[in-house]
PDB file of C-alpha atoms in Angstrom:
ATOM      1  CA  MET A   1     -89.047  38.409 -18.206  1.00  0.00           C
ATOM      2  CA  LYS A   2     -85.981  36.338 -17.619  1.00  0.00           C
ATOM      3  CA  LYS A   3     -83.233  36.250 -20.309  1.00  0.00           C
ATOM      4  CA  GLY A   4     -81.464  33.001 -20.640  1.00  0.00           C
ATOM      5  CA  PHE A   5     -81.324  29.786 -22.585  1.00  0.00           C
ATOM      6  CA  THR A   6     -83.819  26.938 -22.345  1.00  0.00           C
ATOM      7  CA  LEU A   7     -82.848  23.395 -21.388  1.00  0.00           C
ATOM      8  CA  VAL A   8     -83.640  22.219 -25.003  1.00  0.00           C
ATOM      9  CA  GLU A   9     -81.410  24.990 -26.428  1.00  0.00           C
ATOM     10  CA  LEU A  10     -78.630  23.841 -24.264  1.00  0.00           C
ATOM     11  CA  MET A  11     -78.831  20.239 -25.338  1.00  0.00           C
ATOM     12  CA  VAL A  12     -78.923  21.006 -29.018  1.00  0.00           C
ATOM     13  CA  VAL A  13     -75.577  22.981 -28.457  1.00  0.00           C
ATOM     14  CA  ILE A  14     -74.065  19.927 -26.563  1.00  0.00           C
ATOM     15  CA  VAL A  15     -75.208  17.609 -29.237  1.00  0.00           C
ATOM     16  CA  VAL A  16     -73.813  19.721 -31.908  1.00  0.00           C
ATOM     17  CA  ILE A  17     -70.440  20.062 -30.139  1.00  0.00           C
ATOM     18  CA  SER A  18     -70.235  16.292 -29.369  1.00  0.00           C
ATOM     19  CA  ILE A  19     -70.765  15.547 -33.109  1.00  0.00           C
ATOM     20  CA  LEU A  20     -68.149  17.964 -34.255  1.00  0.00           C
ATOM     21  CA  ALA A  21     -65.673  16.670 -31.554  1.00  0.00           C
ATOM     22  CA  THR A  22     -66.433  13.262 -32.680  1.00  0.00           C
ATOM     23  CA  ILE A  23     -65.828  14.080 -36.286  1.00  0.00           C
ATOM     24  CA  GLY A  24     -62.456  15.897 -35.471  1.00  0.00           C
ATOM     25  CA  VAL A  25     -61.191  12.902 -33.411  1.00  0.00           C
ATOM     26  CA  VAL A  26     -61.972  10.560 -36.022  1.00  0.00           C
ATOM     27  CA  SER A  27     -60.141  12.774 -38.579  1.00  0.00           C
ATOM     28  CA  PHE A  28     -57.027  13.152 -36.410  1.00  0.00           C
ATOM     29  CA  THR A  29     -56.675   9.494 -35.886  1.00  0.00           C
ATOM     30  CA  ARG A  30     -56.950   8.857 -39.699  1.00  0.00           C
ATOM     31  CA  VAL A  31     -54.182  11.363 -40.343  1.00  0.00           C
ATOM     32  CA  GLN A  32     -52.027   9.896 -37.592  1.00  0.00           C
ATOM     33  CA  LYS A  33     -52.419   6.442 -39.217  1.00  0.00           C
ATOM     34  CA  GLN A  34     -51.474   7.910 -42.602  1.00  0.00           C
ATOM     35  CA  ALA A  35     -48.502   9.691 -41.097  1.00  0.00           C
ATOM     36  CA  ARG A  36     -47.162   6.424 -39.416  1.00  0.00           C
ATOM     37  CA  ASP A  37     -47.532   4.505 -42.777  1.00  0.00           C
ATOM     38  CA  SER A  38     -45.750   7.022 -44.706  1.00  0.00           C
ATOM     39  CA  LYS A  39     -42.955   6.825 -42.214  1.00  0.00           C
ATOM     40  CA  ARG A  40     -42.950   3.195 -42.520  1.00  0.00           C
ATOM     41  CA  LYS A  41     -42.683   3.234 -46.326  1.00  0.00           C
ATOM     42  CA  SER A  42     -39.885   5.785 -45.967  1.00  0.00           C
ATOM     43  CA  GLU A  43     -37.908   3.709 -43.614  1.00  0.00           C
ATOM     44  CA  LEU A  44     -38.415   0.678 -45.761  1.00  0.00           C
ATOM     45  CA  THR A  45     -36.942   2.446 -48.609  1.00  0.00           C
ATOM     46  CA  ALA A  46     -33.766   3.446 -46.551  1.00  0.00           C
ATOM     47  CA  ILE A  47     -33.405  -0.184 -45.430  1.00  0.00           C
ATOM     48  CA  GLN A  48     -33.714  -1.468 -49.113  1.00  0.00           C
ATOM     49  CA  THR A  49     -31.021   1.053 -50.131  1.00  0.00           C
ATOM     50  CA  ALA A  50     -28.785  -0.160 -47.410  1.00  0.00           C
ATOM     51  CA  LEU A  51     -29.515  -3.760 -48.362  1.00  0.00           C
ATOM     52  CA  LEU A  52     -28.622  -2.953 -52.044  1.00  0.00           C
ATOM     53  CA  ALA A  53     -25.347  -1.241 -51.013  1.00  0.00           C
ATOM     54  CA  PHE A  54     -24.319  -4.192 -48.848  1.00  0.00           C
ATOM     55  CA  PHE A  55     -25.128  -6.520 -51.819  1.00  0.00           C
ATOM     56  CA  THR A  56     -23.161  -4.429 -54.326  1.00  0.00           C
ATOM     57  CA  GLU A  57     -20.082  -4.545 -52.046  1.00  0.00           C
ATOM     58  CA  ARG A  58     -20.302  -8.079 -50.762  1.00  0.00           C
ATOM     59  CA  ARG A  59     -22.277  -9.893 -53.463  1.00  0.00           C
ATOM     60  CA  ALA A  60     -24.591 -11.380 -50.902  1.00  0.00           C
ATOM     61  CA  TYR A  61     -27.478 -10.084 -48.638  1.00  0.00           C
ATOM     62  CA  PRO A  62     -26.627  -9.914 -44.677  1.00  0.00           C
ATOM     63  CA  ASP A  63     -28.148 -12.351 -42.240  1.00  0.00           C
ATOM     64  CA  GLY A  64     -29.903  -9.640 -40.288  1.00  0.00           C
ATOM     65  CA  LEU A  65     -30.551  -5.885 -40.608  1.00  0.00           C
ATOM     66  CA  SER A  66     -28.063  -5.406 -37.698  1.00  0.00           C
ATOM     67  CA  GLU A  67     -25.177  -6.019 -40.115  1.00  0.00           C
ATOM     68  CA  LEU A  68     -25.840  -2.914 -41.942  1.00  0.00           C
ATOM     69  CA  VAL A  69     -24.955  -0.836 -39.056  1.00  0.00           C
ATOM     70  CA  PRO A  70     -22.948   1.383 -39.206  1.00  0.00           C
ATOM     71  CA  ASP A  71     -21.387   1.098 -42.724  1.00  0.00           C
ATOM     72  CA  TYR A  72     -24.566   1.226 -44.488  1.00  0.00           C
ATOM     73  CA  ILE A  73     -27.298   2.805 -42.328  1.00  0.00           C
ATOM     74  CA  SER A  74     -26.798   4.595 -39.183  1.00  0.00           C
ATOM     75  CA  SER A  75     -29.306   2.514 -37.194  1.00  0.00           C
ATOM     76  CA  VAL A  76     -31.888   0.010 -37.978  1.00  0.00           C
ATOM     77  CA  PRO A  77     -35.149   1.970 -37.532  1.00  0.00           C
ATOM     78  CA  ALA A  78     -37.936   0.651 -35.497  1.00  0.00           C
ATOM     79  CA  ALA A  79     -41.358   0.831 -37.175  1.00  0.00           C
ATOM     80  CA  PRO A  80     -43.712   3.356 -35.478  1.00  0.00           C
ATOM     81  CA  LYS A  81     -46.122   1.842 -33.187  1.00  0.00           C
ATOM     82  CA  GLY A  82     -49.858   1.889 -33.582  1.00  0.00           C
ATOM     83  CA  ALA A  83     -51.113  -1.040 -35.636  1.00  0.00           C
ATOM     84  CA  THR A  84     -51.927  -4.341 -34.326  1.00  0.00           C
ATOM     85  CA  GLY A  85     -50.960  -7.483 -36.380  1.00  0.00           C
ATOM     86  CA  THR A  86     -48.069 -10.109 -36.872  1.00  0.00           C
ATOM     87  CA  ASN A  87     -45.305  -7.972 -38.248  1.00  0.00           C
ATOM     88  CA  LEU A  88     -45.274  -4.909 -35.819  1.00  0.00           C
ATOM     89  CA  ASP A  89     -41.585  -4.290 -36.657  1.00  0.00           C
ATOM     90  CA  TYR A  90     -39.715  -4.497 -39.711  1.00  0.00           C
ATOM     91  CA  THR A  91     -39.452  -8.172 -40.655  1.00  0.00           C
ATOM     92  CA  TYR A  92     -36.571  -9.218 -42.633  1.00  0.00           C
ATOM     93  CA  VAL A  93     -35.820 -12.708 -44.104  1.00  0.00           C
ATOM     94  CA  VAL A  94     -32.848 -14.038 -46.377  1.00  0.00           C
ATOM     95  CA  ASP A  95     -32.530 -17.250 -48.162  1.00  0.00           C
ATOM     96  CA  SER A  96     -29.821 -19.578 -47.513  1.00  0.00           C
ATOM     97  CA  THR A  97     -27.965 -18.595 -50.542  1.00  0.00           C
ATOM     98  CA  HIS A  98     -27.970 -14.857 -49.469  1.00  0.00           C
ATOM     99  CA  PHE A  99     -29.142 -13.906 -53.041  1.00  0.00           C
ATOM    100  CA  LYS A 100     -32.842 -13.315 -52.101  1.00  0.00           C
ATOM    101  CA  TYR A 101     -34.564 -11.231 -49.421  1.00  0.00           C
ATOM    102  CA  ALA A 102     -37.962 -10.298 -48.351  1.00  0.00           C
ATOM    103  CA  LEU A 103     -38.593  -7.048 -46.119  1.00  0.00           C
ATOM    104  CA  CYS A 104     -42.270  -6.631 -44.585  1.00  0.00           C
ATOM    105  CA  VAL A 105     -44.128  -4.253 -42.187  1.00  0.00           C
ATOM    106  CA  ASP A 106     -47.842  -3.896 -41.242  1.00  0.00           C
ATOM    107  CA  LEU A 107     -49.749  -0.890 -42.535  1.00  0.00           C
ATOM    108  CA  GLU A 108     -52.617   0.835 -40.755  1.00  0.00           C
ATOM    109  CA  THR A 109     -54.530   2.463 -43.515  1.00  0.00           C
ATOM    110  CA  ALA A 110     -54.546   0.011 -46.141  1.00  0.00           C
ATOM    111  CA  GLY A 111     -57.163  -2.035 -44.408  1.00  0.00           C
ATOM    112  CA  ALA A 112     -57.268  -4.410 -41.439  1.00  0.00           C
ATOM    113  CA  GLY A 113     -54.674  -7.120 -41.894  1.00  0.00           C
ATOM    114  CA  MET A 114     -52.710  -5.500 -44.665  1.00  0.00           C
ATOM    115  CA  MET A 115     -48.859  -5.389 -45.006  1.00  0.00           C
ATOM    116  CA  LEU A 116     -46.186  -3.699 -47.318  1.00  0.00           C
ATOM    117  CA  LYS A 117     -43.724  -6.263 -48.755  1.00  0.00           C
ATOM    118  CA  VAL A 118     -40.591  -5.459 -50.722  1.00  0.00           C
ATOM    119  CA  ASP A 119     -38.212  -8.186 -52.008  1.00  0.00           C
ATOM    120  CA  THR A 120     -35.589  -8.836 -54.402  1.00  0.00           C
ATOM    121  CA  HIS A 121     -38.007  -9.083 -57.309  1.00  0.00           C
ATOM    122  CA  ASN A 122     -40.326  -6.239 -56.386  1.00  0.00           C
ATOM    123  CA  THR A 123     -38.324  -3.380 -55.006  1.00  0.00           C
ATOM    124  CA  THR A 124     -41.226  -0.806 -55.371  1.00  0.00           C
ATOM    125  CA  GLY A 125     -43.228  -2.959 -52.777  1.00  0.00           C
ATOM    126  CA  ARG A 126     -46.849  -4.434 -52.765  1.00  0.00           C
ATOM    127  CA  GLU A 127     -49.687  -4.214 -50.347  1.00  0.00           C
ATOM    128  CA  MET A 128     -50.945  -7.560 -49.556  1.00  0.00           C
ATOM    129  CA  PRO A 129     -52.876  -9.375 -46.938  1.00  0.00           C
ATOM    130  CA  ASP A 130     -50.753  -9.805 -43.654  1.00  0.00           C
ATOM    131  CA  ALA A 131     -49.139 -13.144 -43.650  1.00  0.00           C
ATOM    132  CA  PRO A 132     -45.529 -14.362 -42.632  1.00  0.00           C
ATOM    133  CA  CYS A 133     -42.980 -12.527 -44.371  1.00  0.00           C
ATOM    134  CA  GLU A 134     -41.549 -15.106 -46.911  1.00  0.00           C
ATOM    135  CA  ILE A 135     -39.312 -15.107 -49.958  1.00  0.00           C
ATOM    136  CA  ASP A 136     -40.998 -15.693 -53.181  1.00  0.00           C
ATOM    137  CA  PHE A 137     -39.333 -18.056 -55.274  1.00  0.00           C
TER     138      PHE A 137
END
């Protein structure tokens, strides 16, 4: 009598391993997206802090984020890549009076086409449908 596995048994094992591998890959991808979004939110807070310090000292917001370097922030962070959308990097806009700003970045885990926006009036940020980063008047 030969000892060994039948073809059906081998196929069942291969199918089970494939299902487990698929579940693992999907979970890992989701965790990676969450980590990139957490980094985006953290960096958005750091940029906001630098903008507030700039405004406190100069009584106006800067024309661009590069004006924050090196006195208010060591370097302007680049948003982690991974999402596809309109605002792949941090988008900063300031009004003509330099008293209002908006800062936006795309999110990956909030659903397709969602971004996080912080501005002069909403410093905690809000998730909203992806749109041009504009100042709310």
